[in-house]
GROMACS .gro file of C-alpha atoms in nm:
model
  189
    1MET     CA    1   1.108  -2.208  -3.175
    2VAL     CA    2   1.062  -2.286  -2.799
    3ASN     CA    3   1.306  -2.144  -2.562
    4ARG     CA    4   1.352  -2.239  -2.217
    5THR     CA    5   1.433  -1.898  -1.994
    6LYS     CA    6   1.425  -1.856  -1.635
    7SER     CA    7   1.201  -1.573  -1.523
    8LEU     CA    8   1.306  -1.317  -1.211
    9HIS     CA    9   0.976  -1.431  -1.046
   10ASN     CA   10   0.867  -1.801  -1.118
   11GLU     CA   11   1.069  -2.124  -1.191
   12ASN     CA   12   1.187  -2.222  -1.556
   13HIS     CA   13   0.911  -2.151  -1.808
   14GLN     CA   14   0.903  -2.190  -2.186
   15THR     CA   15   0.894  -1.919  -2.414
   16GLU     CA   16   0.820  -1.945  -2.774
   17THR     CA   17   0.929  -1.724  -3.079
   18LEU     CA   18   0.646  -1.606  -3.306
   19THR     CA   19   0.596  -1.363  -3.586
   20PHE     CA   20   0.282  -1.119  -3.626
   21ARG     CA   21   0.176  -0.859  -3.864
   22ILE     CA   22   0.089  -0.567  -3.666
   23ASP     CA   23  -0.085  -0.221  -3.770
   24ARG     CA   24   0.175   0.044  -3.781
   25LYS     CA   25  -0.008   0.268  -3.565
   26ILE     CA   26  -0.039  -0.010  -3.280
   27THR     CA   27   0.338  -0.073  -3.315
   28LYS     CA   28   0.408   0.297  -3.300
   29ASP     CA   29   0.234   0.345  -2.981
   30LEU     CA   30   0.350   0.018  -2.835
   31ARG     CA   31   0.726   0.135  -2.907
   32THR     CA   32   0.631   0.462  -2.732
   33GLU     CA   33   0.471   0.305  -2.429
   34SER     CA   34   0.778   0.076  -2.372
   35LYS     CA   35   1.016   0.397  -2.386
   36GLN     CA   36   0.803   0.586  -2.137
   37LYS     CA   37   0.809   0.267  -1.916
   38GLY     CA   38   1.158   0.198  -1.960
   39GLU     CA   39   1.107  -0.128  -2.067
   40SER     CA   40   1.177  -0.340  -2.392
   41LEU     CA   41   0.872  -0.389  -2.634
   42ASN     CA   42   0.905  -0.762  -2.575
   43VAL     CA   43   0.844  -0.728  -2.203
   44LEU     CA   44   0.532  -0.473  -2.259
   45ILE     CA   45   0.386  -0.711  -2.528
   46ASN     CA   46   0.407  -1.001  -2.339
   47GLN     CA   47   0.274  -0.806  -2.013
   48ILE     CA   48  -0.018  -0.740  -2.244
   49LEU     CA   49  -0.074  -1.070  -2.370
   50LYS     CA   50  -0.033  -1.198  -1.990
   51ASP     CA   51  -0.313  -0.954  -1.900
   52TYR     CA   52  -0.553  -1.067  -2.172
   53VAL     CA   53  -0.516  -1.434  -2.059
   54ASP     CA   54  -0.489  -1.379  -1.690
   55TYR     CA   55  -0.768  -1.099  -1.657
   56TYR     CA   56  -0.925  -0.967  -1.964
   57LYS     CA   57  -1.035  -1.295  -2.118
   58PRO     CA   58  -1.172  -1.440  -1.815
   59ALA     CA   59  -1.325  -1.126  -1.699
   60LYS     CA   60  -1.536  -1.091  -2.024
   61LYS     CA   61  -1.664  -1.449  -1.921
   62ALA     CA   62  -1.762  -1.325  -1.593
   63GLY     CA   63  -1.976  -1.053  -1.739
   64SER     CA   64  -1.737  -0.775  -1.595
   65ILE     CA   65  -1.763  -0.414  -1.775
   66HIS     CA   66  -1.539  -0.112  -1.719
   67PHE     CA   67  -1.688   0.227  -1.595
   68PRO     CA   68  -1.459   0.536  -1.487
   69LYS     CA   69  -1.359   0.548  -1.151
   70GLN     CA   70  -1.531   0.916  -1.110
   71LEU     CA   71  -1.867   0.730  -1.212
   72ILE     CA   72  -1.825   0.453  -0.980
   73THR     CA   73  -1.734   0.695  -0.700
   74ARG     CA   74  -2.013   0.921  -0.725
   75LEU     CA   75  -2.260   0.624  -0.736
   76PHE     CA   76  -2.117   0.497  -0.422
   77ASP     CA   77  -2.129   0.849  -0.253
   78SER     CA   78  -2.489   0.854  -0.292
   79LEU     CA   79  -2.539   0.532  -0.117
   80SER     CA   80  -2.637   0.506   0.278
   81ASP     CA   81  -2.404   0.307   0.482
   82GLU     CA   82  -2.686   0.024   0.503
   83ASP     CA   83  -2.688  -0.009   0.131
   84ILE     CA   84  -2.303  -0.032   0.104
   85ASP     CA   85  -2.281  -0.336   0.343
   86ARG     CA   86  -2.614  -0.494   0.187
   87ILE     CA   87  -2.444  -0.455  -0.158
   88ALA     CA   88  -2.107  -0.584  -0.020
   89MET     CA   89  -2.282  -0.887   0.104
   90GLU     CA   90  -2.472  -0.959  -0.214
   91HIS     CA   91  -2.168  -0.892  -0.388
   92VAL     CA   92  -1.958  -1.156  -0.204
   93ASN     CA   93  -2.208  -1.431  -0.167
   94HIS     CA   94  -2.232  -1.463  -0.535
   95ASP     CA   95  -1.961  -1.282  -0.769
   96PRO     CA   96  -1.600  -1.367  -0.642
   97MET     CA   97  -1.667  -1.743  -0.549
   98GLU     CA   98  -1.802  -1.797  -0.921
   99ASP     CA   99  -1.495  -1.581  -1.054
  100LEU     CA  100  -1.241  -1.795  -0.876
  101HIS     CA  101  -1.354  -2.076  -1.117
  102LEU     CA  102  -1.341  -1.828  -1.441
  103PHE     CA  103  -0.990  -1.692  -1.333
  104ARG     CA  104  -0.863  -2.069  -1.275
  105GLN     CA  105  -0.799  -1.997  -0.922
  106SER     CA  106  -0.850  -2.273  -0.659
  107TYR     CA  107  -1.169  -2.220  -0.397
  108THR     CA  108  -0.945  -2.076  -0.113
  109LEU     CA  109  -0.826  -1.756   0.009
  110LEU     CA  110  -0.503  -1.782  -0.159
  111GLY     CA  111  -0.672  -1.831  -0.488
  112PHE     CA  112  -0.872  -1.514  -0.412
  113MET     CA  113  -0.576  -1.324  -0.299
  114ILE     CA  114  -0.417  -1.421  -0.650
  115MET     CA  115  -0.730  -1.309  -0.824
  116LEU     CA  116  -0.712  -0.974  -0.645
  117SER     CA  117  -0.376  -0.919  -0.715
  118VAL     CA  118  -0.419  -0.977  -1.088
  119TRP     CA  119  -0.730  -0.742  -1.069
  120LEU     CA  120  -0.507  -0.468  -0.875
  121ARG     CA  121  -0.226  -0.494  -1.112
  122VAL     CA  122  -0.440  -0.466  -1.441
  123SER     CA  123  -0.661  -0.194  -1.294
  124GLU     CA  124  -0.337   0.001  -1.217
  125PHE     CA  125  -0.462   0.061  -0.833
  126SER     CA  126  -0.130   0.127  -0.654
  127PHE     CA  127  -0.085  -0.193  -0.391
  128SER     CA  128   0.169  -0.322  -0.168
  129LYS     CA  129   0.205  -0.664  -0.003
  130GLY     CA  130   0.453  -0.747   0.305
  131PRO     CA  131   0.517  -0.924   0.629
  132GLY     CA  132   0.267  -0.808   0.900
  133VAL     CA  133   0.396  -0.708   1.226
  134GLY     CA  134   0.294  -1.092   1.370
  135GLY     CA  135   0.541  -1.255   1.156
  136ASN     CA  136   0.290  -1.511   1.057
  137ASP     CA  137   0.080  -1.265   0.867
  138GLU     CA  138   0.062  -1.090   0.556
  139THR     CA  139  -0.052  -0.699   0.520
  140THR     CA  140  -0.189  -0.547   0.192
  141SER     CA  141  -0.210  -0.186   0.146
  142ILE     CA  142  -0.424  -0.074  -0.136
  143ARG     CA  143  -0.478   0.298  -0.276
  144LEU     CA  144  -0.814   0.293  -0.430
  145GLY     CA  145  -0.832   0.683  -0.446
  146MET     CA  146  -1.238   0.669  -0.482
  147GLY     CA  147  -1.339   0.808  -0.149
  148ARG     CA  148  -1.469   0.670   0.197
  149LYS     CA  149  -1.764   0.488   0.090
  150TYR     CA  150  -1.585   0.284  -0.204
  151SER     CA  151  -1.322   0.204   0.049
  152ASN     CA  152  -1.573   0.100   0.311
  153PHE     CA  153  -1.731  -0.137   0.058
  154PHE     CA  154  -1.412  -0.262  -0.066
  155GLY     CA  155  -1.286  -0.319   0.294
  156LYS     CA  156  -1.629  -0.483   0.395
  157CYS     CA  157  -1.579  -0.744   0.102
  158ILE     CA  158  -1.220  -0.833   0.205
  159GLN     CA  159  -1.356  -0.877   0.563
  160LEU     CA  160  -1.639  -1.113   0.453
  161VAL     CA  161  -1.421  -1.312   0.186
  162CYS     CA  162  -1.163  -1.392   0.448
  163GLU     CA  163  -1.469  -1.467   0.713
  164HIS     CA  164  -1.587  -1.734   0.448
  165PHE     CA  165  -1.273  -1.883   0.442
  166LYS     CA  166  -1.268  -1.860   0.819
  167VAL     CA  167  -1.026  -1.611   0.880
  168ASN     CA  168  -1.057  -1.307   1.072
  169PRO     CA  169  -0.844  -1.012   0.908
  170ASN     CA  170  -0.787  -0.678   1.057
  171VAL     CA  171  -0.929  -0.437   0.785
  172GLU     CA  172  -0.849  -0.065   0.808
  173VAL     CA  173  -1.021   0.202   0.593
  174THR     CA  174  -0.929   0.558   0.523
  175ASP     CA  175  -1.081   0.780   0.256
  176ASN     CA  176  -0.870   0.663  -0.007
  177THR     CA  177  -0.692   0.330   0.108
  178VAL     CA  178  -0.772  -0.005   0.243
  179MET     CA  179  -0.525  -0.183   0.453
  180PHE     CA  180  -0.605  -0.537   0.570
  181THR     CA  181  -0.389  -0.807   0.740
  182THR     CA  182  -0.429  -1.190   0.711
  183ALA     CA  183  -0.268  -1.502   0.852
  184PHE     CA  184  -0.083  -1.687   0.590
  185GLN     CA  185  -0.303  -1.974   0.445
  186SER     CA  186  -0.210  -2.326   0.270
  187GLU     CA  187  -0.379  -2.391  -0.045
  188ASN     CA  188  -0.597  -2.640   0.141
  189SER     CA  189  -0.755  -2.334   0.346
   0.00000   0.00000   0.00000
């Protein structure tokens, strides 16, 4: 059965009613989580499936693996500032542009920002977006909580990606947060 519904965030989209057999322990865990989050089991399962399609499936193809934040923080804390800049440059010159294709995003700054937003949401980093003070720009604030050196790395990556797309961002870094402002870009950027 296919239903047409109106999303709060998107235009009309179709839904389909499916039946699955799911292990009882898994359904118990899902019901508990949906109650904790204050959302329906349907919303939770749709978000899990969306995360799989939008992030986990392409991330696996891109060769991404998961490490604890504490380990990554300790690794970055042991690096010199020069090493961090070098690693950021190497990362931006190779990884994000290939990932845009795997994540089915256009090769634009907007495509990168969409991919970044998906990664931030799935990784459960606290972030917000809003209009900048200039009126024709957008400010993104990301609470990484991984220390100054990782924040420096992340901020440098954002700066380099924006500059690749001919945008000069205003990037500010604190011990645990990266904030950046970029001009709104069209899909042709």
